[in-house]
Amino acid sequence: MNLNRQSVKQSTELGGKTQINIFFENSTRTQASFELAGKRLGADVMNLGVNTSSVGKGETLIDTALTLNAMKPDILVIRHPSSGAANLLADKVHCSVINAGDGTHEHPTQALLDALTIKRRRKTLAGLKIAICGDIKHSRVARSNILLLGKMGNLVRLVGPRTLMPSQIHELGVEIYHDLEDGLRGVDVVMMLRLQHERMTGSLIPSVREYYKTYGLNFEKLQAAKKDAIVMHPGPMNRGIEIDGNLADDINRSVIQNQVEFGVATRMAVMCLLCQDT
Amino acid sequence: MQIYSNAKIVDPEKGKVFTGNIAVSEGLIVEVSRNRIESSDNSVVIDCGSHFLAPGIVDFGVKIGEPGERHKESFRTAGLAAAMGGVTSMITRPDTSPSIDNPETLEFFTKRAHSATEIRIYPMATLTKQRLGEQMTEISLLLDAGAVGFTDCDSFIVNSKVMAHCLEYCSQNKALVIGHPQDPWLSGGASATSGKFATLKGLEGVSPIAERMGLERDLSLVELTGAGYHADQVTTRAGLDVLEESIGKGHNVSAGISVHHLTLNDLDVGEYRTFFKIKPPLRSEEDRCHVIEGLKRGVITIVCSMHTPQDEESKRKPFDEAASGAVGLQTLLPAILRLYHSGELDLPLIFKTLSYNPAQRFGLNAGKMSKGCQADFVLFDPNYPFILDRATLASKSKNTPFDGQTLQGRVLKTIVGGKIVFSQD
């Protein structure tokens, strides 16, 4: 983190290492974050977008993996629209694989950076009440956070319409709320999720404005939470859909910019750990 | 004449196992006896060495890659796998490319079958043209050409009026209709059964209720039309309940299940193993236990492999993109024997569901250990343990969920019409 705040943000920790980012889904934030993290550690970073790669020519994920593997990278960072894609890749290559989000499964580094943000702002990462709100069903961020924050001994609440809750989610040791204010009552952390338009199939919500009315976070609804509760969002935000624009920009409550900053640090740490013994 | 001597005969019809001898002549059983059968000069005696001799398996729902996908499976390789698996009759699916929806294609199919394998082939034809659920196929002509049943396989006929007409017409022709009961909307896009596992793995899940809804629709139309109907796979408690109700009302209804649904559950998918991706998806352990009970109570009557060959490429993908289906001809017997070894099913019941019941349901002269029945047998040792290596399978496609697993039971000989088509030694 300190390195990231200096004017010369460069170390040689990963000097000579090769990092390849393969993103089968568009991403600005995560891809940039991984790229910066690698570069600041001195690694050679290459980005492969889905449009420029031979995936567009019908190559399968496994063949892409084997091809890249033959180029002997040290770290592969993958984002893919299918759940389990990172597992599949990890099976076939010899280097470290970092899951930068696979389908509706997991997004582990996001959960780690969220945890770091919470720890910095709340001074602890245990015994907190944390509400994760919105489109849980399609959210890999939610799944990773439920696992991580739960494991650290926090009480995790999920808030959202029933149509956006995955089945049997209560078996993961979380509390379920369908009313936003009820769900926010007394919480330390409010984590908003993006409404994933691109994953919406069928009639999951009637309209965006109805969603904003019932599940959009604004200053008024936030009053149910603790006075010093922080507001988080993994981005990209839909202002005026799941979160009020002014609230998102209020640095007293919103830690969204911290999340982005800490994201780079978290990913640097993950990559350092993975390269330690190689 | 052939004499199969010193065999532990599994008789599913009478529900018993006894030591005895069987005489075969001109492809038919001529005598079954507990006592020694006198052999004449020109008779051949086959010593069964006190192993189990059961009626050959009649496997329902086998997909052969011909026509259209011979790179996945041909008649020759399917026949080989069947012989090695103790399957003496294959009731084949018409979801080929093109689909078997006219008598000419069916004739071609049958001709190819006879030239490539000695295993008996009983083809099904589609219920509607190109399996589109719109225009009924030529049911009567297809019956003449040898179709034993009519099904659009996993493509659910959405238009209830079309389905009603098909059922009415089939009823008039005494043709059996086979359904794949899954509500197509509720199950759309799903690759797993909904529940904690699917949620944790981020897989789109389908509720078992989709099976019940599909079944309820079909069974209502059966009630309306009086047609004979067989549900290819009933895999959940929800489905079992409505099935039992319909049977209770006296309708001409039956149901089957794949051996995969009987022996595996949704957790077996583990880390997105695509060989475990089948249709319908593997169910919860609770449902698995319920369908085993359903089998014991005689509500589900047919166990099959739903043999679905898929090439390597179509399985080497992320789980939601990968093709569904598993090969099963060669593993059907050792897989279901897991339930024998666990004490849940006895051998007569196993062969009732594998051989006797499907033969009865599809009107075949097979599945019995009695005089006049085709001499189709499987001689097997239920206790022989082995670790399955999928590379050793005879199928062109090797997509088995049992790869690397310990199984018990192997086929020693397979006999079709008195001819030994496979022998272990």
XYZ file of C-alpha atoms in Angstrom:
703
model
C 0.000 0.000 0.000
C 2.791 2.375 0.858
C 4.480 1.664 -2.417
C 1.335 2.652 -4.224
C 1.319 6.001 -2.508
C 4.857 7.001 -3.402
C 5.715 9.053 -6.430
C 7.868 6.261 -7.806
C 5.614 3.246 -7.568
C 7.952 0.522 -8.647
C 9.552 -2.456 -6.989
C 11.478 -5.415 -8.320
C 9.641 -8.050 -6.346
C 8.384 -9.807 -9.466
C 11.236 -8.793 -11.737
C 11.612 -11.217 -14.618
C 8.237 -12.821 -13.990
C 5.602 -12.969 -16.685
C 1.977 -12.253 -15.972
C -0.723 -12.780 -18.572
C -4.212 -11.376 -18.131
C -6.871 -13.187 -20.151
C -10.213 -11.479 -19.987
C -13.122 -13.175 -21.712
C -15.442 -10.533 -20.331
C -15.040 -6.825 -20.581
C -13.590 -5.250 -17.508
C -11.955 -1.923 -16.952
C -11.406 -1.880 -13.253
C -10.254 -5.411 -12.542
C -8.069 -5.714 -15.594
C -6.414 -2.351 -14.960
C -5.967 -3.249 -11.322
C -4.216 -6.527 -12.116
C -2.132 -4.902 -14.794
C -0.969 -2.116 -12.516
C -0.331 -4.534 -9.684
C 1.925 -6.614 -11.900
C 3.736 -3.643 -13.370
C 4.387 -2.032 -10.033
C 5.989 -5.248 -8.880
C 8.213 -5.275 -11.938
C 6.589 -8.172 -13.768
C 6.179 -8.289 -17.520
C 2.465 -7.961 -18.050
C 0.572 -8.926 -21.134
C -3.154 -8.450 -21.694
C -5.196 -10.719 -23.923
C -8.657 -9.520 -24.749
C -11.228 -11.910 -26.079
C -11.680 -9.921 -29.266
C -8.048 -9.984 -30.244
C -7.308 -13.585 -29.352
C -7.915 -16.731 -31.359
C -10.881 -17.518 -29.127
C -12.844 -15.578 -31.692
C -11.664 -18.168 -34.223
C -13.231 -20.983 -32.271
C -10.319 -22.049 -30.106
C -11.462 -23.622 -26.881
C -10.541 -22.331 -23.482
C -8.357 -25.351 -22.841
C -6.388 -24.913 -26.049
C -5.883 -21.248 -25.294
C -4.645 -22.294 -21.886
C -2.240 -24.849 -23.320
C -0.930 -22.356 -25.842
C -0.274 -19.770 -23.189
C 1.168 -22.392 -20.903
C 3.754 -23.238 -23.541
C 4.969 -19.634 -23.335
C 5.833 -20.266 -19.701
C 4.102 -17.502 -17.833
C 4.369 -17.366 -14.046
C 0.890 -16.050 -13.423
C -2.296 -16.294 -15.430
C -5.123 -14.006 -14.472
C -8.430 -15.109 -15.930
C -11.901 -13.701 -16.117
C -14.550 -15.773 -17.855
C -18.349 -15.746 -18.143
C -18.616 -19.443 -17.183
C -18.505 -20.645 -13.609
C -15.584 -22.982 -13.080
C -13.508 -21.637 -15.974
C -10.618 -20.751 -13.665
C -10.641 -24.279 -12.217
C -10.561 -25.717 -15.697
C -7.633 -23.530 -16.659
C -5.741 -24.285 -13.467
C -6.019 -27.994 -14.230
C -4.245 -27.603 -17.527
C -1.391 -25.202 -16.867
C 1.705 -25.311 -14.708
C 1.769 -21.735 -13.454
C -0.311 -19.961 -10.840
C -3.832 -19.064 -11.905
C -5.707 -16.175 -10.345
C -9.448 -16.149 -10.719
C -10.489 -12.626 -11.623
C -14.137 -13.619 -11.705
C -15.749 -16.730 -13.215
C -19.397 -16.604 -14.151
C -21.595 -16.411 -11.093
C -19.161 -18.460 -9.035
C -16.419 -16.443 -7.339
C -14.266 -13.344 -7.424
C -11.734 -14.023 -4.678
C -9.475 -10.955 -4.972
C -12.527 -8.704 -4.775
C -13.481 -10.311 -1.472
C -9.914 -9.893 -0.222
C -9.824 -6.223 -1.131
C -13.245 -5.710 0.419
C -11.985 -7.325 3.597
C -8.929 -5.083 3.596
C -11.111 -2.025 3.104
C -13.397 -3.028 5.954
C -10.444 -3.743 8.221
C -8.889 -0.356 7.499
C -12.079 1.598 8.005
C -13.650 -0.360 10.852
C -10.361 -1.360 12.551
C -11.522 -4.949 12.777
C -12.671 -7.777 10.576
C -14.623 -9.789 13.101
C -17.917 -9.454 14.880
C -19.313 -6.964 12.392
C -22.767 -6.917 10.881
C -22.445 -6.716 7.136
C -25.300 -6.351 4.684
C -24.755 -7.412 1.070
C -27.533 -5.913 -0.976
C -28.979 -6.353 -4.428
C -28.521 -8.948 -7.132
C -27.119 -11.825 -5.095
C -28.142 -14.450 -7.632
C -25.780 -13.306 -10.350
C -23.043 -12.023 -8.085
C -19.720 -13.779 -7.778
C -18.656 -10.911 -5.498
C -21.416 -11.860 -3.079
C -20.440 -15.530 -3.025
C -16.782 -14.807 -2.337
C -17.660 -12.276 0.332
C -20.140 -14.580 2.053
C -17.397 -17.177 2.359
C -14.612 -14.831 3.435
C -16.512 -12.511 5.751
C -18.381 -15.409 7.294
C -15.144 -17.264 7.925
C -13.704 -14.205 9.690
C -16.560 -14.299 12.170
C -18.909 -11.624 10.887
C -22.657 -11.768 10.591
C -23.558 -11.560 6.923
C -27.001 -10.453 5.818
C -28.248 -10.685 2.292
C -30.813 -8.164 1.139
C -32.634 -8.334 -2.161
C -35.776 -9.424 -3.952
C -36.543 -13.138 -3.871
C -36.060 -13.348 -7.621
C -32.436 -12.317 -7.202
C -31.631 -14.741 -4.369
C -30.086 -18.070 -5.365
C -31.825 -21.172 -4.082
C -30.851 -22.597 -0.689
C -28.575 -19.634 -0.039
C -29.661 -19.625 3.609
C -27.725 -22.842 4.052
C -24.539 -20.814 3.781
C -25.055 -19.385 7.241
C -26.429 -15.993 6.276
C -29.564 -14.046 7.183
C -31.952 -13.198 4.377
C -33.932 -9.953 4.122
C -36.257 -8.789 1.416
C -36.739 -5.288 2.819
C -33.759 -2.988 2.464
C -34.291 -0.942 5.620
C -34.915 -4.057 7.731
C -31.769 -5.558 6.366
C -29.706 -2.451 7.053
C -30.823 -2.039 10.650
C -27.788 -1.794 12.883
C -25.207 -2.911 10.344
C -21.588 -1.729 10.262
C -21.033 -2.251 6.573
C -23.362 -1.881 3.600
C -22.125 -3.574 0.477
C -24.133 -2.724 -2.602
C -23.997 -4.925 -5.682
C -24.400 -3.940 -9.271
C -27.644 -4.875 -10.947
C -26.304 -7.102 -13.709
C -28.342 -6.158 -16.744
C -26.363 -8.493 -18.956
C -27.205 -11.528 -16.851
C -30.886 -10.748 -16.493
C -32.997 -13.430 -18.098
C -36.700 -13.852 -17.614
C -38.737 -11.508 -15.535
C -36.538 -11.049 -12.509
C -37.503 -7.469 -11.711
C -40.370 -5.422 -13.120
C -38.406 -2.290 -13.924
C -35.311 -0.376 -13.004
C -37.268 2.435 -11.351
C -39.172 -0.025 -9.179
C -35.873 -1.597 -8.240
C -34.450 1.796 -7.261
C -37.498 2.530 -5.174
C -37.288 -0.707 -3.220
C -33.608 -1.616 -3.237
C -31.743 1.512 -4.261
C -29.579 2.873 -1.444
C -29.906 6.553 -0.518
C -29.166 8.670 2.549
C -32.625 8.106 3.947
C -32.528 4.330 3.858
C -28.968 4.348 5.109
C -30.173 5.874 8.375
C -31.305 2.411 9.441
C -27.683 1.338 9.570
C -25.219 2.351 12.277
C -24.301 6.020 12.229
C -20.762 5.294 11.142
C -21.629 2.480 8.762
C -19.577 2.461 5.590
C -20.935 1.992 2.094
C -19.146 -0.209 -0.385
C -19.640 -1.113 -4.037
C -17.488 -3.391 -6.189
C -18.185 -1.287 -9.269
C -19.020 -0.451 -11.894
C -21.884 1.477 -10.359
C -25.296 2.111 -11.820
C -25.994 5.479 -10.270
C -29.662 5.945 -9.633
C -30.361 2.224 -9.861
C -28.789 0.507 -6.909
C -27.171 3.556 -5.320
C -27.826 7.269 -5.134
C -25.102 9.195 -6.920
C -24.485 11.706 -4.131
C -24.196 8.960 -1.553
C -21.648 7.142 -3.663
C -19.546 10.309 -3.751
C -19.817 11.144 -0.033
C -16.372 10.372 1.307
C -17.673 10.257 4.870
C -19.759 7.212 4.102
C -18.646 5.781 0.806
C -15.384 3.841 0.671
C -15.734 2.983 -2.965
C -12.582 4.823 -3.990
C -10.664 3.091 -1.195
C -11.799 -0.223 -2.541
C -10.306 0.588 -5.904
C -7.046 1.745 -4.369
C -6.748 -1.241 -2.051
C -7.570 -3.508 -4.958
C -4.187 -2.846 -6.478
C -2.436 -3.501 -3.180
C -4.400 -6.693 -2.586
C -3.574 -8.048 -6.008
C 0.073 -7.172 -5.538
C 0.068 -9.113 -2.296
C -1.626 -12.117 -3.880
C 0.857 -12.205 -6.711
C 3.842 -11.847 -4.398
C 2.601 -14.764 -2.329
C 2.074 -16.926 -5.395
C 5.552 -16.188 -6.734
C 7.392 -16.609 -3.468
C 8.665 -20.086 -4.071
C 9.142 -20.059 -7.783
C -28.741 -77.568 -29.483
C -26.755 -75.697 -26.869
C -26.858 -76.431 -23.180
C -25.859 -73.837 -20.627
C -25.060 -75.956 -17.629
C -24.169 -75.293 -14.049
C -25.524 -71.748 -13.994
C -27.026 -69.672 -11.244
C -30.057 -68.648 -13.237
C -31.495 -65.229 -12.464
C -35.188 -65.311 -13.274
C -36.619 -61.800 -12.994
C -40.098 -62.917 -13.958
C -40.420 -65.287 -11.032
C -38.173 -63.179 -8.857
C -35.692 -65.875 -7.939
C -32.208 -67.241 -8.459
C -31.646 -70.986 -8.773
C -28.954 -73.321 -9.960
C -29.930 -75.026 -13.172
C -29.466 -75.558 -16.860
C -30.876 -74.014 -19.991
C -31.228 -75.609 -23.397
C -31.260 -73.455 -26.497
C -32.168 -74.350 -30.020
C -32.416 -72.145 -33.097
C -31.913 -69.052 -31.019
C -34.720 -69.741 -28.586
C -34.869 -71.190 -25.118
C -36.337 -74.688 -25.318
C -35.921 -75.857 -21.774
C -35.093 -74.454 -18.360
C -34.498 -77.007 -15.689
C -33.044 -77.422 -12.247
C -31.986 -80.873 -13.315
C -29.383 -81.988 -15.767
C -30.492 -81.693 -19.378
C -29.594 -84.703 -21.478
C -27.288 -83.780 -24.305
C -27.351 -85.441 -27.655
C -24.365 -86.009 -29.926
C -24.558 -82.759 -31.766
C -25.287 -80.543 -28.798
C -22.743 -78.139 -27.363
C -22.433 -77.842 -23.614
C -21.340 -74.503 -22.194
C -20.257 -74.775 -18.583
C -21.255 -71.593 -16.766
C -18.939 -72.411 -13.878
C -21.532 -71.563 -11.232
C -21.685 -67.970 -12.377
C -24.873 -65.981 -12.708
C -26.774 -66.298 -15.967
C -29.405 -63.626 -16.489
C -31.513 -62.461 -19.390
C -29.500 -60.117 -21.589
C -29.939 -56.439 -20.856
C -32.472 -54.520 -22.934
C -31.027 -51.025 -22.785
C -33.502 -48.268 -23.439
C -32.552 -44.906 -24.891
C -29.239 -45.682 -26.548
C -27.931 -42.909 -28.760
C -25.950 -44.143 -31.714
C -24.064 -41.536 -33.683
C -25.476 -42.793 -36.957
C -26.560 -41.031 -38.996
C -24.706 -37.772 -38.603
C -22.316 -38.146 -35.724
C -20.368 -41.267 -36.486
C -17.282 -39.667 -34.968
C -19.009 -39.993 -31.607
C -20.320 -43.534 -31.977
C -21.020 -46.007 -34.745
C -23.126 -49.136 -34.781
C -19.959 -51.161 -34.690
C -18.514 -49.480 -31.595
C -21.866 -49.270 -29.835
C -22.419 -52.940 -30.579
C -19.013 -53.799 -29.196
C -19.638 -51.795 -26.039
C -23.046 -53.396 -25.665
C -21.620 -56.901 -26.041
C -18.946 -56.172 -23.454
C -21.571 -54.728 -21.141
C -24.013 -57.622 -21.357
C -26.503 -55.597 -23.387
C -28.212 -57.821 -25.943
C -30.852 -55.397 -27.167
C -30.604 -51.664 -27.703
C -33.704 -49.542 -27.944
C -32.232 -46.633 -29.838
C -32.994 -42.933 -29.797
C -34.013 -41.045 -32.919
C -32.300 -37.742 -32.016
C -29.710 -38.314 -34.693
C -28.729 -35.907 -37.435
C -30.950 -35.933 -39.410
C -33.435 -37.293 -36.937
C -35.250 -40.528 -37.647
C -38.569 -39.048 -38.611
C -39.483 -40.923 -41.787
C -39.601 -44.583 -42.851
C -36.760 -44.203 -45.352
C -34.301 -42.952 -42.736
C -35.468 -45.686 -40.407
C -34.864 -48.328 -43.059
C -31.388 -46.976 -43.674
C -30.759 -46.981 -39.947
C -31.900 -50.577 -39.535
C -29.896 -51.741 -42.518
C -26.748 -50.131 -41.177
C -27.409 -51.689 -37.796
C -27.724 -55.201 -39.149
C -24.579 -54.924 -41.211
C -22.484 -53.654 -38.320
C -23.503 -55.450 -35.159
C -25.021 -58.647 -33.872
C -26.664 -56.903 -30.954
C -30.386 -56.528 -31.512
C -31.471 -53.031 -32.435
C -34.992 -51.823 -31.755
C -35.278 -48.304 -33.095
C -37.538 -45.544 -31.885
C -38.664 -42.838 -34.267
C -39.468 -39.220 -33.552
C -42.953 -38.159 -32.648
C -42.796 -34.982 -34.709
C -40.863 -34.043 -37.832
C -37.322 -32.926 -37.050
C -38.319 -33.001 -33.390
C -39.739 -29.520 -33.812
C -42.967 -30.287 -31.986
C -45.117 -29.173 -34.906
C -45.970 -31.856 -37.465
C -46.623 -35.456 -36.464
C -44.480 -38.103 -38.161
C -45.936 -40.976 -40.201
C -46.624 -43.107 -37.171
C -48.225 -46.014 -38.984
C -45.598 -46.230 -41.716
C -42.856 -45.976 -39.127
C -44.471 -48.789 -37.151
C -44.436 -50.894 -40.303
C -40.769 -50.057 -40.744
C -40.059 -51.373 -37.263
C -40.278 -48.449 -34.866
C -40.944 -49.655 -31.321
C -41.730 -46.267 -29.811
C -42.031 -42.589 -30.578
C -40.177 -39.806 -28.884
C -38.808 -36.340 -29.492
C -36.178 -37.165 -26.848
C -35.073 -34.159 -24.835
C -37.010 -31.738 -26.956
C -40.244 -31.218 -25.043
C -43.307 -30.716 -27.248
C -44.380 -27.323 -25.977
C -47.612 -27.095 -27.908
C -50.063 -29.125 -25.844
C -52.474 -29.471 -28.718
C -49.805 -31.073 -30.895
C -48.899 -33.397 -28.036
C -52.556 -34.297 -27.499
C -52.980 -35.114 -31.179
C -49.820 -37.205 -31.204
C -51.015 -39.137 -28.175
C -54.455 -39.692 -29.676
C -53.046 -40.884 -32.952
C -50.512 -43.144 -31.267
C -53.204 -44.534 -29.022
C -55.245 -45.518 -32.067
C -52.174 -47.211 -33.557
C -51.207 -48.841 -30.270
C -47.875 -47.072 -30.430
C -45.986 -46.203 -27.285
C -45.072 -42.553 -26.725
C -41.949 -41.745 -24.765
C -41.684 -38.377 -23.053
C -38.821 -36.487 -21.488
C -40.745 -34.672 -18.789
C -39.057 -31.353 -18.137
C -40.825 -28.028 -18.223
C -38.734 -26.364 -20.942
C -39.058 -22.852 -19.562
C -38.238 -23.611 -15.973
C -35.324 -25.831 -16.941
C -34.013 -23.475 -19.621
C -30.330 -22.651 -19.332
C -29.799 -24.857 -16.307
C -26.842 -27.196 -16.023
C -27.387 -28.390 -12.449
C -30.152 -29.082 -9.984
C -30.888 -26.018 -7.892
C -29.692 -26.174 -4.326
C -26.780 -25.328 -2.116
C -24.221 -26.964 -4.374
C -25.351 -25.174 -7.548
C -25.504 -21.887 -5.644
C -21.995 -22.268 -4.250
C -20.602 -23.239 -7.622
C -22.409 -20.445 -9.401
C -24.230 -22.835 -11.723
C -27.665 -22.088 -13.106
C -29.927 -24.579 -11.389
C -33.302 -26.069 -12.176
C -35.778 -27.077 -9.514
C -37.018 -30.693 -9.446
C -40.451 -29.116 -9.842
C -39.662 -28.712 -13.563
C -39.779 -32.487 -13.854
C -43.088 -32.645 -12.058
C -44.553 -29.917 -14.259
C -43.487 -31.687 -17.443
C -44.860 -34.947 -16.121
C -48.128 -33.367 -14.967
C -48.716 -31.901 -18.422
C -47.982 -35.172 -20.188
C -49.950 -37.311 -17.759
C -52.966 -35.022 -18.016
C -52.926 -35.514 -21.768
C -52.549 -39.258 -21.276
C -55.671 -39.114 -19.146
C -57.388 -37.222 -21.936
C -56.325 -39.538 -24.742
C -55.786 -42.930 -23.140
C -52.435 -43.324 -24.882
C -49.604 -45.540 -23.705
C -46.876 -43.356 -22.255
C -43.418 -43.976 -20.898
C -41.423 -41.243 -19.166
C -37.797 -41.814 -20.105
C -36.423 -40.652 -16.764
C -38.172 -39.812 -13.519
C -35.455 -38.728 -11.174
C -37.045 -36.811 -8.317
C -39.503 -37.305 -5.522
C -41.685 -34.573 -7.011
C -41.912 -36.499 -10.267
C -42.371 -39.817 -8.511
C -45.445 -38.558 -6.659
C -47.413 -37.562 -9.748
C -46.307 -40.682 -11.581
C -47.571 -42.892 -8.782
C -50.870 -41.061 -8.747
C -51.352 -41.604 -12.479
C -50.459 -45.291 -12.211
C -52.919 -45.541 -9.359
C -55.668 -44.256 -11.640
C -54.980 -47.151 -13.964
C -53.465 -45.254 -16.868
C -51.127 -46.965 -19.280
C -48.111 -45.207 -17.860
C -44.585 -46.270 -16.982
C -41.270 -44.643 -16.218
C -37.587 -45.313 -16.292
C -34.429 -43.887 -14.840
C -30.788 -43.852 -15.808
C -28.286 -45.761 -13.746
C -26.431 -42.481 -13.245
C -29.329 -40.963 -11.354
C -29.527 -44.091 -9.224
C -25.878 -44.168 -8.252
C -24.626 -40.561 -8.327
C -25.812 -37.265 -6.898
C -25.344 -33.572 -7.627
C -22.277 -33.280 -5.400
C -20.405 -35.700 -7.659
C -19.966 -32.859 -10.143
C -17.317 -31.607 -7.726
C -14.960 -29.187 -9.408
C -17.020 -28.776 -12.561
C -16.416 -32.249 -13.939
C -18.274 -32.222 -17.222
C -18.549 -36.008 -17.486
C -21.108 -35.655 -14.720
C -23.198 -33.255 -16.760
C -26.244 -35.211 -17.902
C -29.884 -34.559 -18.717
C -31.741 -34.096 -16.453
C -28.948 -32.973 -14.120
C -27.872 -35.188 -11.227
C -30.181 -34.776 -8.241
C -29.811 -34.405 -4.511
C -28.975 -37.409 -2.352
C -32.470 -37.197 -0.904
C -34.033 -37.534 -4.344
C -31.657 -40.343 -5.226
C -32.793 -42.315 -2.194
C -36.421 -41.646 -3.068
C -36.108 -42.960 -6.604
C -34.424 -46.112 -5.362
C -37.449 -46.626 -3.133
C -39.636 -45.912 -6.165
C -37.792 -48.620 -8.042
C -38.315 -51.095 -5.226
C -42.020 -50.274 -5.040
C -42.335 -50.857 -8.766
C -43.305 -47.281 -9.609
C -40.205 -46.850 -11.740
C -39.818 -50.005 -13.766
C -36.976 -49.537 -16.221
C -33.314 -48.815 -15.567
C -31.246 -47.805 -18.541
C -27.908 -46.250 -19.345
C -29.208 -43.353 -21.488
C -26.041 -44.002 -23.431
C -25.077 -40.613 -24.869
C -21.672 -40.497 -26.509
C -19.991 -37.091 -26.657
C -16.618 -36.414 -28.202
C -13.716 -35.040 -26.170
C -14.063 -31.567 -27.586
C -17.659 -31.084 -26.529
C -16.795 -32.039 -22.943
C -13.552 -30.062 -22.682
C -15.351 -26.860 -21.901
C -16.542 -24.868 -18.960
C -19.414 -26.714 -17.300
C -22.274 -24.588 -18.588
C -20.987 -24.741 -22.165
C -20.158 -28.459 -22.194
C -22.426 -31.018 -23.842
C -24.684 -33.191 -21.696
C -24.728 -36.945 -21.518
C -22.677 -39.946 -20.543
C -21.851 -43.250 -22.199
C -23.188 -46.204 -20.282
C -23.571 -49.408 -22.285
C -20.495 -50.957 -20.784
C -20.895 -49.633 -17.253
C -24.628 -50.150 -16.799
C -24.306 -53.537 -15.126
C -21.368 -52.850 -12.797
C -22.903 -49.490 -11.882
C -26.279 -50.863 -10.870
C -24.533 -53.693 -9.045
C -23.448 -51.019 -6.580
C -27.022 -51.162 -5.332
C -26.784 -54.955 -5.142
C -23.613 -54.772 -3.087
C -25.107 -52.127 -0.825
C -28.028 -54.470 -0.184
C -30.635 -52.177 -1.736
C -31.617 -54.314 -4.725
C -31.459 -58.059 -5.328
C -30.442 -59.619 -8.622
C -33.932 -60.648 -9.796
C -35.165 -57.080 -9.293
C -32.119 -55.659 -11.027
C -32.756 -57.807 -14.082
C -36.429 -57.103 -13.921
C -35.618 -53.431 -14.441
C -32.782 -54.032 -16.898
C -34.270 -56.779 -19.059
C -37.717 -58.094 -18.275
C -39.623 -54.834 -17.860
C -38.216 -52.993 -20.877
C -38.838 -56.065 -23.046
C -42.409 -56.262 -21.813
C -43.025 -52.555 -22.230
C -41.710 -52.489 -25.787
C -43.242 -55.825 -26.763
C -40.013 -57.739 -27.314
C -39.607 -61.462 -26.921
C -36.755 -61.013 -24.484
C -35.996 -60.586 -20.819
C -37.331 -63.938 -19.684
C -35.739 -67.208 -18.663
C -38.500 -69.372 -20.007
C -39.286 -71.570 -22.951
C -39.897 -69.773 -26.210
C -38.031 -66.613 -25.315
C -35.075 -65.446 -27.368
C -31.869 -66.933 -26.010
C -30.259 -63.625 -25.020
C -28.127 -63.986 -21.924
C -25.462 -62.341 -19.892
C -23.136 -64.514 -17.836
C -21.478 -62.456 -15.148
C -19.551 -62.398 -11.920
C -21.045 -59.700 -9.682
C -18.111 -59.633 -7.300
C -15.164 -59.047 -9.605
C -13.646 -55.691 -8.596
C -11.878 -53.341 -10.981
C -10.963 -49.718 -11.403
C -12.507 -48.316 -14.539
C -10.132 -46.756 -17.010
C -12.225 -44.925 -19.572
C -9.596 -45.534 -22.235
C -10.540 -49.219 -22.154
C -14.161 -48.592 -23.122
C -15.188 -49.885 -26.523
C -17.345 -46.859 -27.265
C -15.821 -44.307 -29.579
C -16.607 -41.700 -26.957
C -15.205 -42.183 -23.489
C -17.352 -39.755 -21.510
C -18.111 -41.852 -18.467
C -18.586 -40.436 -14.989
C -17.226 -43.681 -13.553
C -13.708 -43.095 -14.834
C -11.198 -43.941 -12.135
C -13.859 -45.324 -9.841
C -13.923 -48.751 -8.305
C -16.704 -50.906 -9.663
C -17.654 -54.479 -8.978
C -18.982 -56.985 -11.447
C -17.934 -58.019 -14.885
C -19.495 -59.670 -17.856
C -18.019 -63.078 -18.697
C -20.099 -63.893 -21.746
C -22.813 -62.215 -23.730
C -25.115 -64.363 -25.807
C -27.533 -63.123 -28.459
C -29.939 -65.644 -29.945
C -27.779 -68.501 -28.741
C -24.635 -67.035 -30.265
C -21.771 -65.946 -28.065
C -21.029 -62.364 -29.116
C -18.590 -61.631 -26.337
C -16.446 -63.783 -24.128
C -14.042 -62.575 -21.492
C -11.414 -65.234 -22.259
